[in-house]
Structures are given as C-alpha cells and as structure tokens.
PDB file of C-alpha atoms in Angstrom:
ATOM      1  CA  MET A  11     -27.090  19.032 -32.785  1.00 59.00           C
ATOM      2  CA  THR A  12     -25.831  18.072 -29.310  1.00 61.00           C
ATOM      3  CA  SER A  13     -23.469  20.673 -27.974  1.00 64.00           C
ATOM      4  CA  PHE A  14     -19.748  20.306 -28.318  1.00 64.00           C
ATOM      5  CA  ALA A  15     -19.529  21.599 -24.773  1.00 61.00           C
ATOM      6  CA  ASN A  16     -20.962  18.421 -23.330  1.00 59.00           C
ATOM      7  CA  ILE A  17     -17.842  16.533 -24.377  1.00 56.00           C
ATOM      8  CA  TYR A  18     -15.528  18.953 -22.765  1.00 52.00           C
ATOM      9  CA  ARG A  19     -17.422  19.950 -19.645  1.00 42.00           C
ATOM     10  CA  PHE A  20     -14.706  20.493 -17.069  1.00 36.00           C
ATOM     11  CA  GLY A  21     -12.572  17.807 -18.651  1.00 45.00           C
ATOM     12  CA  PHE A  22      -9.464  19.895 -18.938  1.00 43.00           C
ATOM     13  CA  ILE A  23     -10.050  21.544 -15.667  1.00 39.00           C
ATOM     14  CA  ALA A  24     -10.055  18.162 -13.966  1.00 41.00           C
ATOM     15  CA  LEU A  25      -6.963  16.976 -15.721  1.00 42.00           C
ATOM     16  CA  ALA A  26      -5.082  20.131 -14.969  1.00 43.00           C
ATOM     17  CA  ALA A  27      -6.053  19.969 -11.277  1.00 42.00           C
ATOM     18  CA  ILE A  28      -4.799  16.296 -11.005  1.00 37.00           C
ATOM     19  CA  ALA A  29      -1.478  17.431 -12.643  1.00 41.00           C
ATOM     20  CA  VAL A  30      -1.086  20.245 -10.139  1.00 39.00           C
ATOM     21  CA  LEU A  31      -1.964  18.235  -7.052  1.00 38.00           C
ATOM     22  CA  SER A  32       0.076  15.176  -8.019  1.00 40.00           C
ATOM     23  CA  VAL A  33       3.112  15.771  -5.903  1.00 41.00           C
ATOM     24  CA  PRO A  34       5.656  12.916  -5.569  1.00 43.00           C
ATOM     25  CA  VAL A  35       5.827  11.523  -2.090  1.00 46.00           C
ATOM     26  CA  ARG A  36       9.511  10.498  -2.129  1.00 45.00           C
ATOM     27  CA  ALA A  37      11.187  13.877  -2.091  1.00 46.00           C
ATOM     28  CA  ALA A  38      14.944  13.968  -1.358  1.00 44.00           C
ATOM     29  CA  ASN A  39      14.554  16.259   1.698  1.00 56.00           C
ATOM     30  CA  LEU A  40      11.969  14.145   3.576  1.00 60.00           C
ATOM     31  CA  SER A  41      13.013  11.602   6.166  1.00 72.00           C
ATOM     32  CA  GLU A  42      12.001   7.965   5.734  1.00 78.00           C
ATOM     33  CA  VAL A  43       9.667   8.136   8.696  1.00 77.00           C
ATOM     34  CA  LEU A  44       7.865  11.169   7.313  1.00 78.00           C
ATOM     35  CA  GLN A  45       7.557   9.595   3.872  1.00 80.00           C
ATOM     36  CA  GLN A  46       6.061   6.471   5.464  1.00 83.00           C
ATOM     37  CA  LYS A  47       3.545   8.632   7.387  1.00 81.00           C
ATOM     38  CA  ILE A  48       2.402  10.095   4.016  1.00 84.00           C
ATOM     39  CA  ILE A  49       2.215   6.736   2.406  1.00 87.00           C
ATOM     40  CA  ASP A  50       0.156   5.396   5.399  1.00 86.00           C
ATOM     41  CA  ALA A  51      -2.249   8.428   5.058  1.00 86.00           C
ATOM     42  CA  GLN A  52      -2.635   7.831   1.272  1.00 88.00           C
ATOM     43  CA  LYS A  53      -3.338   4.130   1.804  1.00 89.00           C
ATOM     44  CA  ALA A  54      -5.998   4.933   4.441  1.00 88.00           C
ATOM     45  CA  GLU A  55      -7.530   7.533   2.095  1.00 86.00           C
ATOM     46  CA  SER A  56      -7.642   5.091  -0.791  1.00 87.00           C
ATOM     47  CA  GLU A  57      -9.488   2.687   1.498  1.00 88.00           C
ATOM     48  CA  LYS A  58     -11.891   5.570   2.561  1.00 90.00           C
ATOM     49  CA  ARG A  59     -10.732   5.358   6.160  1.00 91.00           C
ATOM     50  CA  PHE A  60     -10.703   9.228   6.240  1.00 91.00           C
ATOM     51  CA  ASP A  61     -10.335   9.738  10.031  1.00 90.00           C
ATOM     52  CA  ILE A  62      -7.216   7.565  10.002  1.00 90.00           C
ATOM     53  CA  ALA A  63      -5.911   9.370   6.878  1.00 87.00           C
ATOM     54  CA  LEU A  64      -6.381  12.756   8.530  1.00 89.00           C
ATOM     55  CA  GLY A  65      -4.724  11.439  11.731  1.00 88.00           C
ATOM     56  CA  SER A  66      -1.693  10.258   9.714  1.00 85.00           C
ATOM     57  CA  TYR A  67      -1.443  13.614   7.940  1.00 85.00           C
ATOM     58  CA  GLY A  68      -1.485  15.333  11.351  1.00 86.00           C
ATOM     59  CA  GLU A  69       1.323  13.111  12.644  1.00 83.00           C
ATOM     60  CA  ALA A  70       3.220  13.797   9.447  1.00 82.00           C
ATOM     61  CA  MET A  71       2.807  17.515  10.020  1.00 82.00           C
ATOM     62  CA  GLY A  72       4.365  17.093  13.467  1.00 78.00           C
ATOM     63  CA  LEU A  73       7.489  15.608  11.882  1.00 77.00           C
ATOM     64  CA  THR A  74       8.133  18.197   9.332  1.00 71.00           C
ATOM     65  CA  ARG A  75       8.010  21.663  10.980  1.00 66.00           C
ATOM     66  CA  ASP A  76      11.619  22.406   9.777  1.00 69.00           C
ATOM     67  CA  THR A  77      11.086  21.145   6.251  1.00 82.00           C
ATOM     68  CA  PRO A  78       9.139  23.628   4.150  1.00 87.00           C
ATOM     69  CA  GLU A  79       8.897  21.190   1.227  1.00 86.00           C
ATOM     70  CA  GLY A  80       7.329  18.697   3.521  1.00 85.00           C
ATOM     71  CA  VAL A  81       4.864  21.137   5.092  1.00 89.00           C
ATOM     72  CA  ARG A  82       3.676  22.223   1.736  1.00 91.00           C
ATOM     73  CA  LEU A  83       3.303  18.628   0.553  1.00 89.00           C
ATOM     74  CA  ILE A  84       1.254  17.539   3.431  1.00 90.00           C
ATOM     75  CA  LEU A  85      -0.912  20.719   3.347  1.00 93.00           C
ATOM     76  CA  LYS A  86      -1.642  20.040  -0.334  1.00 93.00           C
ATOM     77  CA  LYS A  87      -2.431  16.378   0.187  1.00 92.00           C
ATOM     78  CA  ARG A  88      -4.567  16.982   3.172  1.00 93.00           C
ATOM     79  CA  ALA A  89      -6.436  19.770   1.317  1.00 95.00           C
ATOM     80  CA  ALA A  90      -7.268  17.304  -1.432  1.00 93.00           C
ATOM     81  CA  LEU A  91      -8.643  14.928   1.173  1.00 93.00           C
ATOM     82  CA  PHE A  92     -10.730  17.723   2.836  1.00 94.00           C
ATOM     83  CA  GLU A  93     -12.102  18.573  -0.571  1.00 95.00           C
ATOM     84  CA  GLN A  94     -12.983  14.980  -1.256  1.00 93.00           C
ATOM     85  CA  ILE A  95     -15.010  14.676   1.985  1.00 94.00           C
ATOM     86  CA  ASN A  96     -16.600  18.159   1.347  1.00 94.00           C
ATOM     87  CA  MET A  97     -14.847  19.993   4.099  1.00 96.00           C
ATOM     88  CA  LEU A  98     -14.238  22.820   1.805  1.00 97.00           C
ATOM     89  CA  ASP A  99     -13.374  25.473   4.413  1.00 97.00           C
ATOM     90  CA  ARG A 100     -10.610  23.383   5.722  1.00 96.00           C
ATOM     91  CA  ALA A 101      -9.393  22.495   2.312  1.00 96.00           C
ATOM     92  CA  GLU A 102      -9.148  26.143   1.474  1.00 97.00           C
ATOM     93  CA  ALA A 103      -7.372  26.877   4.733  1.00 97.00           C
ATOM     94  CA  ASP A 104      -4.648  24.233   4.048  1.00 95.00           C
ATOM     95  CA  LEU A 105      -4.135  25.529   0.458  1.00 97.00           C
ATOM     96  CA  SER A 106      -3.787  29.157   1.871  1.00 97.00           C
ATOM     97  CA  ALA A 107      -1.386  27.902   4.543  1.00 95.00           C
ATOM     98  CA  ALA A 108       0.744  26.286   1.873  1.00 95.00           C
ATOM     99  CA  LEU A 109       1.084  29.773   0.266  1.00 95.00           C
ATOM    100  CA  ALA A 110       2.344  31.197   3.536  1.00 94.00           C
ATOM    101  CA  VAL A 111       5.162  28.573   3.849  1.00 93.00           C
ATOM    102  CA  GLU A 112       8.612  30.177   3.389  1.00 91.00           C
ATOM    103  CA  PRO A 113      10.374  30.229   1.011  1.00 92.00           C
ATOM    104  CA  PHE A 114       7.340  31.116  -1.152  1.00 93.00           C
ATOM    105  CA  GLU A 115       6.424  28.556  -3.887  1.00 94.00           C
ATOM    106  CA  PRO A 116       4.446  30.129  -6.668  1.00 95.00           C
ATOM    107  CA  LYS A 117       2.983  26.733  -7.693  1.00 95.00           C
ATOM    108  CA  ALA A 118       0.972  26.821  -4.535  1.00 96.00           C
ATOM    109  CA  LEU A 119      -1.023  29.636  -6.275  1.00 97.00           C
ATOM    110  CA  ALA A 120      -1.964  27.236  -9.016  1.00 97.00           C
ATOM    111  CA  ASP A 121      -3.072  24.649  -6.449  1.00 97.00           C
ATOM    112  CA  ARG A 122      -5.405  27.023  -4.816  1.00 97.00           C
ATOM    113  CA  GLY A 123      -6.452  28.460  -8.203  1.00 98.00           C
ATOM    114  CA  TYR A 124      -7.775  25.046  -9.461  1.00 97.00           C
ATOM    115  CA  PHE A 125      -9.537  24.520  -6.144  1.00 97.00           C
ATOM    116  CA  TYR A 126     -11.353  27.785  -6.705  1.00 98.00           C
ATOM    117  CA  ILE A 127     -12.314  26.793 -10.278  1.00 97.00           C
ATOM    118  CA  ARG A 128     -13.746  23.513  -9.013  1.00 97.00           C
ATOM    119  CA  GLN A 129     -15.839  25.461  -6.487  1.00 96.00           C
ATOM    120  CA  GLN A 130     -16.924  27.904  -9.198  1.00 96.00           C
ATOM    121  CA  ARG A 131     -15.185  30.774  -7.479  1.00 97.00           C
ATOM    122  CA  ILE A 132     -13.905  32.074 -10.706  1.00 97.00           C
ATOM    123  CA  SER A 133     -12.750  35.587  -9.728  1.00 97.00           C
ATOM    124  CA  GLU A 134     -10.596  34.138  -6.912  1.00 98.00           C
ATOM    125  CA  ALA A 135      -9.108  31.577  -9.192  1.00 98.00           C
ATOM    126  CA  LEU A 136      -8.281  34.177 -11.824  1.00 97.00           C
ATOM    127  CA  ASP A 137      -6.664  36.325  -9.170  1.00 97.00           C
ATOM    128  CA  ASP A 138      -4.341  33.426  -8.118  1.00 98.00           C
ATOM    129  CA  PHE A 139      -3.320  32.611 -11.617  1.00 98.00           C
ATOM    130  CA  VAL A 140      -2.664  36.266 -12.459  1.00 97.00           C
ATOM    131  CA  LYS A 141      -0.616  36.637  -9.292  1.00 97.00           C
ATOM    132  CA  GLY A 142       1.449  33.483 -10.365  1.00 97.00           C
ATOM    133  CA  ARG A 143       1.958  34.969 -13.763  1.00 96.00           C
ATOM    134  CA  ARG A 144       3.450  38.039 -12.288  1.00 96.00           C
ATOM    135  CA  GLU A 145       5.715  35.960 -10.031  1.00 96.00           C
ATOM    136  CA  VAL A 146       6.914  33.621 -12.765  1.00 96.00           C
ATOM    137  CA  PRO A 147       6.173  35.320 -16.112  1.00 96.00           C
ATOM    138  CA  ASN A 148       7.895  32.559 -18.132  1.00 97.00           C
ATOM    139  CA  ASP A 149       5.869  29.659 -16.762  1.00 97.00           C
ATOM    140  CA  PRO A 150       2.939  28.668 -19.080  1.00 97.00           C
ATOM    141  CA  MET A 151       1.171  27.032 -16.082  1.00 97.00           C
ATOM    142  CA  PHE A 152      -0.219  30.374 -14.982  1.00 98.00           C
ATOM    143  CA  PRO A 153      -1.639  31.833 -18.220  1.00 98.00           C
ATOM    144  CA  TYR A 154      -3.041  28.304 -18.866  1.00 98.00           C
ATOM    145  CA  GLY A 155      -4.701  28.319 -15.451  1.00 98.00           C
ATOM    146  CA  ALA A 156      -6.147  31.696 -16.097  1.00 98.00           C
ATOM    147  CA  ALA A 157      -7.515  30.507 -19.360  1.00 98.00           C
ATOM    148  CA  ARG A 158      -9.152  27.562 -17.602  1.00 97.00           C
ATOM    149  CA  ALA A 159     -10.836  29.894 -15.147  1.00 97.00           C
ATOM    150  CA  LEU A 160     -12.195  32.007 -17.961  1.00 97.00           C
ATOM    151  CA  VAL A 161     -13.480  28.862 -19.776  1.00 97.00           C
ATOM    152  CA  ALA A 162     -15.335  27.810 -16.647  1.00 96.00           C
ATOM    153  CA  ALA A 163     -16.942  31.355 -16.676  1.00 96.00           C
ATOM    154  CA  GLY A 164     -17.855  30.978 -20.385  1.00 96.00           C
ATOM    155  CA  ASP A 165     -15.470  33.717 -21.470  1.00 97.00           C
ATOM    156  CA  PHE A 166     -13.859  32.016 -24.337  1.00 97.00           C
ATOM    157  CA  THR A 167     -12.609  35.243 -25.994  1.00 98.00           C
ATOM    158  CA  ASN A 168     -10.499  36.201 -23.115  1.00 97.00           C
ATOM    159  CA  ALA A 169      -9.556  32.633 -22.410  1.00 98.00           C
ATOM    160  CA  THR A 170      -8.112  32.387 -25.899  1.00 98.00           C
ATOM    161  CA  LYS A 171      -5.824  35.415 -25.204  1.00 98.00           C
ATOM    162  CA  PHE A 172      -4.300  33.560 -22.116  1.00 98.00           C
ATOM    163  CA  TYR A 173      -4.000  30.339 -24.127  1.00 98.00           C
ATOM    164  CA  ASN A 174      -2.083  32.365 -26.807  1.00 98.00           C
ATOM    165  CA  GLU A 175       0.390  33.448 -24.087  1.00 98.00           C
ATOM    166  CA  ALA A 176       0.733  29.886 -22.782  1.00 98.00           C
ATOM    167  CA  VAL A 177       1.329  28.539 -26.293  1.00 98.00           C
ATOM    168  CA  ARG A 178       3.940  31.258 -26.937  1.00 98.00           C
ATOM    169  CA  LEU A 179       5.806  30.192 -23.811  1.00 98.00           C
ATOM    170  CA  ALA A 180       5.581  26.456 -24.615  1.00 97.00           C
ATOM    171  CA  PRO A 181       4.870  26.057 -28.319  1.00 97.00           C
ATOM    172  CA  ARG A 182       5.595  22.257 -28.323  1.00 96.00           C
ATOM    173  CA  ASP A 183       3.183  21.488 -25.494  1.00 97.00           C
ATOM    174  CA  ALA A 184       0.379  19.639 -27.318  1.00 97.00           C
ATOM    175  CA  LYS A 185      -1.990  19.830 -24.453  1.00 96.00           C
ATOM    176  CA  LEU A 186      -2.035  23.580 -24.577  1.00 97.00           C
ATOM    177  CA  LEU A 187      -2.870  23.436 -28.261  1.00 98.00           C
ATOM    178  CA  VAL A 188      -5.862  21.067 -27.627  1.00 97.00           C
ATOM    179  CA  ALA A 189      -7.115  23.382 -24.856  1.00 97.00           C
ATOM    180  CA  ARG A 190      -6.805  26.475 -27.115  1.00 98.00           C
ATOM    181  CA  ALA A 191      -8.541  24.594 -29.944  1.00 98.00           C
ATOM    182  CA  GLU A 192     -11.456  23.897 -27.653  1.00 96.00           C
ATOM    183  CA  ALA A 193     -11.995  27.551 -26.909  1.00 97.00           C
ATOM    184  CA  LEU A 194     -11.721  28.456 -30.505  1.00 98.00           C
ATOM    185  CA  VAL A 195     -14.347  25.843 -31.363  1.00 97.00           C
ATOM    186  CA  ARG A 196     -16.609  27.288 -28.759  1.00 96.00           C
ATOM    187  CA  LEU A 197     -16.140  30.615 -30.599  1.00 97.00           C
ATOM    188  CA  LYS A 198     -16.964  28.863 -33.912  1.00 96.00           C
ATOM    189  CA  LYS A 199     -13.525  29.780 -35.188  1.00 97.00           C
ATOM    190  CA  PHE A 200     -13.121  26.440 -36.876  1.00 97.00           C
ATOM    191  CA  ASP A 201     -10.427  27.474 -39.333  1.00 97.00           C
ATOM    192  CA  GLU A 202      -8.224  28.621 -36.367  1.00 97.00           C
ATOM    193  CA  ALA A 203      -8.949  25.516 -34.224  1.00 98.00           C
ATOM    194  CA  LEU A 204      -8.263  22.816 -36.809  1.00 97.00           C
ATOM    195  CA  PRO A 205      -4.440  23.691 -37.166  1.00 97.00           C
ATOM    196  CA  ASP A 206      -4.132  23.427 -33.377  1.00 98.00           C
ATOM    197  CA  TYR A 207      -5.713  19.940 -33.261  1.00 98.00           C
ATOM    198  CA  ASN A 208      -3.599  18.824 -36.238  1.00 97.00           C
ATOM    199  CA  ARG A 209      -0.327  20.153 -34.662  1.00 97.00           C
ATOM    200  CA  ALA A 210      -1.202  18.665 -31.266  1.00 97.00           C
ATOM    201  CA  LEU A 211      -1.619  15.238 -32.781  1.00 96.00           C
ATOM    202  CA  THR A 212       1.523  15.612 -34.818  1.00 96.00           C
ATOM    203  CA  LEU A 213       3.549  16.552 -31.768  1.00 96.00           C
ATOM    204  CA  GLY A 214       2.077  13.607 -29.820  1.00 94.00           C
ATOM    205  CA  LEU A 215      -0.394  13.278 -27.009  1.00 94.00           C
ATOM    206  CA  THR A 216       0.586  10.645 -24.535  1.00 92.00           C
ATOM    207  CA  ASP A 217      -2.575  10.690 -22.545  1.00 94.00           C
ATOM    208  CA  ALA A 218      -5.497   8.801 -24.049  1.00 95.00           C
ATOM    209  CA  LYS A 219      -8.042  11.377 -22.840  1.00 95.00           C
ATOM    210  CA  ASP A 220      -6.094  14.162 -24.664  1.00 95.00           C
ATOM    211  CA  ARG A 221      -6.161  12.149 -27.824  1.00 97.00           C
ATOM    212  CA  PHE A 222      -9.854  11.584 -27.436  1.00 97.00           C
ATOM    213  CA  PHE A 223     -10.470  15.260 -27.172  1.00 96.00           C
ATOM    214  CA  ALA A 224      -8.242  16.059 -30.153  1.00 97.00           C
ATOM    215  CA  PHE A 225      -9.859  13.529 -32.511  1.00 98.00           C
ATOM    216  CA  THR A 226     -13.257  14.500 -31.289  1.00 97.00           C
ATOM    217  CA  GLY A 227     -12.683  18.215 -31.866  1.00 97.00           C
ATOM    218  CA  ARG A 228     -11.163  17.556 -35.313  1.00 97.00           C
ATOM    219  CA  GLY A 229     -14.120  15.390 -36.219  1.00 97.00           C
ATOM    220  CA  TYR A 230     -16.587  17.915 -34.978  1.00 97.00           C
ATOM    221  CA  ILE A 231     -15.074  20.683 -37.154  1.00 97.00           C
ATOM    222  CA  SER A 232     -15.167  18.484 -40.161  1.00 97.00           C
ATOM    223  CA  LEU A 233     -18.796  17.726 -39.449  1.00 97.00           C
ATOM    224  CA  MET A 234     -19.615  21.440 -39.182  1.00 96.00           C
ATOM    225  CA  ASN A 235     -17.773  22.018 -42.550  1.00 96.00           C
ATOM    226  CA  ALA A 236     -19.803  19.291 -44.227  1.00 96.00           C
ATOM    227  CA  ASP A 237     -16.630  17.126 -44.760  1.00 97.00           C
ATOM    228  CA  PHE A 238     -18.475  13.983 -43.670  1.00 97.00           C
ATOM    229  CA  GLY A 239     -15.916  11.495 -44.717  1.00 97.00           C
ATOM    230  CA  THR A 240     -13.045  13.169 -42.720  1.00 97.00           C
ATOM    231  CA  ALA A 241     -15.419  13.635 -39.882  1.00 97.00           C
ATOM    232  CA  ALA A 242     -16.289   9.955 -39.677  1.00 98.00           C
ATOM    233  CA  GLN A 243     -12.582   9.061 -39.777  1.00 98.00           C
ATOM    234  CA  SER A 244     -11.619  11.343 -36.868  1.00 98.00           C
ATOM    235  CA  LEU A 245     -14.658  10.439 -34.875  1.00 98.00           C
ATOM    236  CA  SER A 246     -13.815   6.773 -35.379  1.00 98.00           C
ATOM    237  CA  ARG A 247     -10.362   7.411 -33.943  1.00 98.00           C
ATOM    238  CA  ALA A 248     -11.933   9.024 -30.858  1.00 98.00           C
ATOM    239  CA  LEU A 249     -14.305   6.028 -30.457  1.00 98.00           C
ATOM    240  CA  GLU A 250     -11.422   3.658 -30.512  1.00 97.00           C
ATOM    241  CA  ILE A 251     -10.470   5.399 -27.217  1.00 97.00           C
ATOM    242  CA  THR A 252     -13.900   5.746 -25.693  1.00 97.00           C
ATOM    243  CA  PRO A 253     -16.310   3.452 -27.520  1.00 96.00           C
ATOM    244  CA  ASP A 254     -19.356   4.492 -25.586  1.00 94.00           C
ATOM    245  CA  ALA A 255     -19.101   8.251 -25.918  1.00 96.00           C
ATOM    246  CA  SER A 256     -22.765   8.992 -26.898  1.00 95.00           C
ATOM    247  CA  ASN A 257     -22.127  12.383 -28.402  1.00 95.00           C
ATOM    248  CA  VAL A 258     -19.355  11.134 -30.627  1.00 97.00           C
ATOM    249  CA  LEU A 259     -21.532   8.127 -31.694  1.00 97.00           C
ATOM    250  CA  LEU A 260     -24.278  10.593 -32.544  1.00 96.00           C
ATOM    251  CA  TRP A 261     -21.968  12.764 -34.641  1.00 97.00           C
ATOM    252  CA  ARG A 262     -20.429   9.886 -36.439  1.00 97.00           C
ATOM    253  CA  GLY A 263     -24.012   8.611 -37.146  1.00 97.00           C
ATOM    254  CA  TYR A 264     -24.853  12.056 -38.682  1.00 96.00           C
ATOM    255  CA  ALA A 265     -21.663  11.853 -40.795  1.00 97.00           C
ATOM    256  CA  TYR A 266     -22.563   8.354 -42.017  1.00 97.00           C
ATOM    257  CA  GLU A 267     -26.143   9.350 -42.690  1.00 95.00           C
ATOM    258  CA  ARG A 268     -25.014  12.229 -44.794  1.00 95.00           C
ATOM    259  CA  GLN A 269     -22.770   9.900 -46.780  1.00 95.00           C
ATOM    260  CA  GLY A 270     -25.685   7.659 -47.372  1.00 93.00           C
ATOM    261  CA  LYS A 271     -24.344   4.879 -45.143  1.00 95.00           C
ATOM    262  CA  ARG A 272     -27.533   4.352 -43.393  1.00 94.00           C
ATOM    263  CA  ASN A 273     -26.772   0.916 -41.883  1.00 94.00           C
ATOM    264  CA  LEU A 274     -23.613   2.370 -40.194  1.00 96.00           C
ATOM    265  CA  ALA A 275     -25.616   5.380 -39.067  1.00 95.00           C
ATOM    266  CA  LEU A 276     -28.337   3.237 -37.550  1.00 95.00           C
ATOM    267  CA  THR A 277     -25.816   1.191 -35.580  1.00 96.00           C
ATOM    268  CA  ASP A 278     -24.188   4.340 -34.167  1.00 96.00           C
ATOM    269  CA  PHE A 279     -27.554   5.936 -33.221  1.00 95.00           C
ATOM    270  CA  GLN A 280     -28.617   2.687 -31.518  1.00 95.00           C
ATOM    271  CA  ASN A 281     -25.343   2.465 -29.572  1.00 95.00           C
ATOM    272  CA  ALA A 282     -25.626   6.115 -28.650  1.00 95.00           C
ATOM    273  CA  LEU A 283     -29.027   5.531 -27.160  1.00 95.00           C
ATOM    274  CA  VAL A 284     -27.820   2.560 -25.174  1.00 94.00           C
ATOM    275  CA  ALA A 285     -25.050   4.703 -23.776  1.00 93.00           C
ATOM    276  CA  GLU A 286     -27.441   7.643 -23.055  1.00 94.00           C
ATOM    277  CA  PRO A 287     -31.133   6.434 -22.999  1.00 93.00           C
ATOM    278  CA  ASP A 288     -32.552   9.882 -22.035  1.00 92.00           C
ATOM    279  CA  ASN A 289     -30.863  11.771 -24.934  1.00 92.00           C
ATOM    280  CA  ARG A 290     -33.849  13.122 -26.921  1.00 93.00           C
ATOM    281  CA  GLU A 291     -31.658  14.068 -29.875  1.00 93.00           C
ATOM    282  CA  VAL A 292     -30.273  10.534 -30.222  1.00 92.00           C
ATOM    283  CA  ARG A 293     -33.778   9.150 -29.891  1.00 93.00           C
ATOM    284  CA  SER A 294     -35.146  11.601 -32.540  1.00 92.00           C
ATOM    285  CA  SER A 295     -32.346  10.795 -34.988  1.00 92.00           C
ATOM    286  CA  LEU A 296     -32.793   7.047 -34.537  1.00 91.00           C
ATOM    287  CA  ASN A 297     -36.534   7.256 -35.076  1.00 91.00           C
ATOM    288  CA  ARG A 298     -36.084   9.448 -38.142  1.00 91.00           C
ATOM    289  CA  LEU A 299     -33.649   7.085 -39.740  1.00 93.00           C
ATOM    290  CA  ARG A 300     -35.584   3.974 -38.840  1.00 91.00           C
ATOM    291  CA  THR A 301     -38.649   5.531 -40.526  1.00 91.00           C
ATOM    292  CA  GLN A 302     -36.749   6.356 -43.575  1.00 88.00           C
ATOM    293  CA  MET A 303     -35.087   2.941 -43.818  1.00 89.00           C
ATOM    294  CA  ALA A 304     -38.523   1.186 -43.240  1.00 87.00           C
ATOM    295  CA  GLN A 305     -40.023   3.163 -46.179  1.00 83.00           C
ATOM    296  CA  ASN A 306     -37.432   2.063 -48.646  1.00 79.00           C
ATOM    297  CA  GLY A 307     -37.176  -1.477 -47.175  1.00 69.00           C
ATOM    298  CA  SER A 308     -33.518  -1.162 -46.103  1.00 59.00           C
ATOM    299  CA  LEU A 309     -34.245  -1.644 -42.413  1.00 54.00           C
ATOM    300  CA  ARG A 310     -34.693  -5.342 -42.628  1.00 45.00           C
ATOM    301  CA  SER A 311     -31.082  -5.752 -43.686  1.00 42.00           C
ATOM    302  CA  THR A 312     -29.797  -4.602 -40.373  1.00 42.00           C
ATOM    303  CA  SER A 313     -32.636  -5.473 -37.927  1.00 37.00           C
ATOM    304  CA  SER A 314     -31.196  -8.960 -37.167  1.00 32.00           C
ATOM    305  CA  THR A 315     -27.717  -7.778 -36.290  1.00 34.00           C
ATOM    306  CA  ALA A 316     -28.260  -4.377 -34.844  1.00 34.00           C
ATOM    307  CA  PRO A 317     -27.517  -4.015 -31.152  1.00 32.00           C
ATOM    308  CA  PRO A 318     -30.651  -3.668 -28.856  1.00 31.00           C
ATOM    309  CA  TRP A 319     -31.975  -0.231 -28.157  1.00 30.00           C
ATOM    310  CA  ARG A 320     -34.277   1.127 -25.559  1.00 28.00           C
ATOM    311  CA  PRO A 321     -37.627   2.594 -26.819  1.00 24.00           C
TER     312      PRO A 321
END
C-alpha cells in the first residue's frame, strides 16, 4: 500500500516555517516611513522583482538602526527572500544576524532552526531548538521544532518524546496533537495515534490543511485496523477538503473494495490515476478491479459514467 509518509512529506515543516516567519509588518515601534519601505519590498517580492525588493529592504535597514524590533523584522524577511532565490549563505547570515540583535529574542532561534530543517541540516536545526528550549522552557514552540527536526531525520521515536513535551505545555493546541499522531502512525502505534486525531478534531482545527491531515490519518488507521466503513467516512471528509489527493483516493478505493462497493472503488481508482498517472499501485489496483468486474459482468454498469483514465 502507498506509504502514509507521502501524504505528510514535509507538510508540517512547511506550515510551521510559515507560521514562524509570518511577522506582522505594522508593529507599533516602527515609523510609517519604515513600514512603507517594508510594504514596498514585499510588493516587489510578490511581483518577482527581486533586485528592487532587496534594495527596499536595504533602505529599510538604514532607517531602523536604533529599533531592534525593526532590524530583526527586516533581517527575517530579507532572509526569506534570499532563501527563495537560492542565495542560501546570505539567508543564513541574515538569520544569524537577527540572533545577535540586542535584546536577544529567542524566537529568532526557531526562525533559523526551520531554515536548517528546510536545508536538511538537521543537527544544526536541533541545536537551535534545544537552545531555545533552554531559554524559554515553557514555550511549546521549541520542543515542537525539535520534534520536526527529528521527523525530518526519520527519528520518530525521539520526535514523539519532544511532541509529548510540547503537548504537556499546550494541551489544547490541536495542531500539536495532529503532529504527534503523525509520528505515532509512522511508528505503527495506531492505538495511541487515534485518540490524538480524535481530540484534535474535537478541539477544532481552523486550518483546512490541518483538518485534511487529521481526517486522512484517522482514515488510514481505520483502514489498517480493517474498519473499512469508518475508514471510508474519514477519508471522504479528507477528500472534501482536497478532492484530488491521489493517495487518499487510493485508500478510500481500498476501503470501498473491501466492503464490496466495487463501483465506488472503481471511480476512486480512476480518479486517483487521473491525479497521479505514474502511480504504479493505483494502476495495479485499477487493473485488478476492472478485471474482476469484467469477469462477473459488473463493469458495464459503470463504464458509461466513470471518469476517463489514462492507460
């Protein structure tokens, strides 16, 4: 069966990095002129006029030497631009410079830590998150980040230990529960993962991507536990959010097939192949089911209405 990892590959890392780097422009300490320079830089960046954006960030930096908050803000935003245009040394230099700004801001360690994760520099990422954890022991951001670094390294056992700490510090943070559940699934600890998914959904997940991950994970566990009806229900909820998720279509197709709902399974396999034409497991499942249905004559009942698929 297609790996659960394919659904989650760096998904939470990307979301966490966005959350860390999304710093509001309109901070109370910044002058209107400085705020406008930052807005101008972001506008040029969105239009892919990167030279102009860098120039605007440079001008902004010249206006904010006496404002630590402004210096850190510009360094972080410019680092994100450098990373986008693959000037990684300069991105790292700006993130490191933000750490040196006085007074020290521990959150800057998380910014650099996620940068290191994205560059697969896992040891350095882990160092930054552990340092941040020492500086602010009650902030779940740092054990969570350490867990993300370990997940990127494939160390789900130790990642779970850091997730446990983050959840202890913020027990009502549904995103932390979904992240811990992911690691538990990768360890095949389905009985421990399922309550995390259920609690996260009960607490409420405002972001559609988080809900997608939660319903997908819950459906996958049900599928592994041979609870095919519940699996189909949860996977259907995930597909309401992302209708063309090929792995989820494949898994729901399996669930339908095992329930004897071959027409529904056929449609899911066909749609999965449209979404991912090179997926050999989807193609194999589709061919197997079409053969079975042709042998008992049930294929004709769906052939006129089934969506097209690529041979």
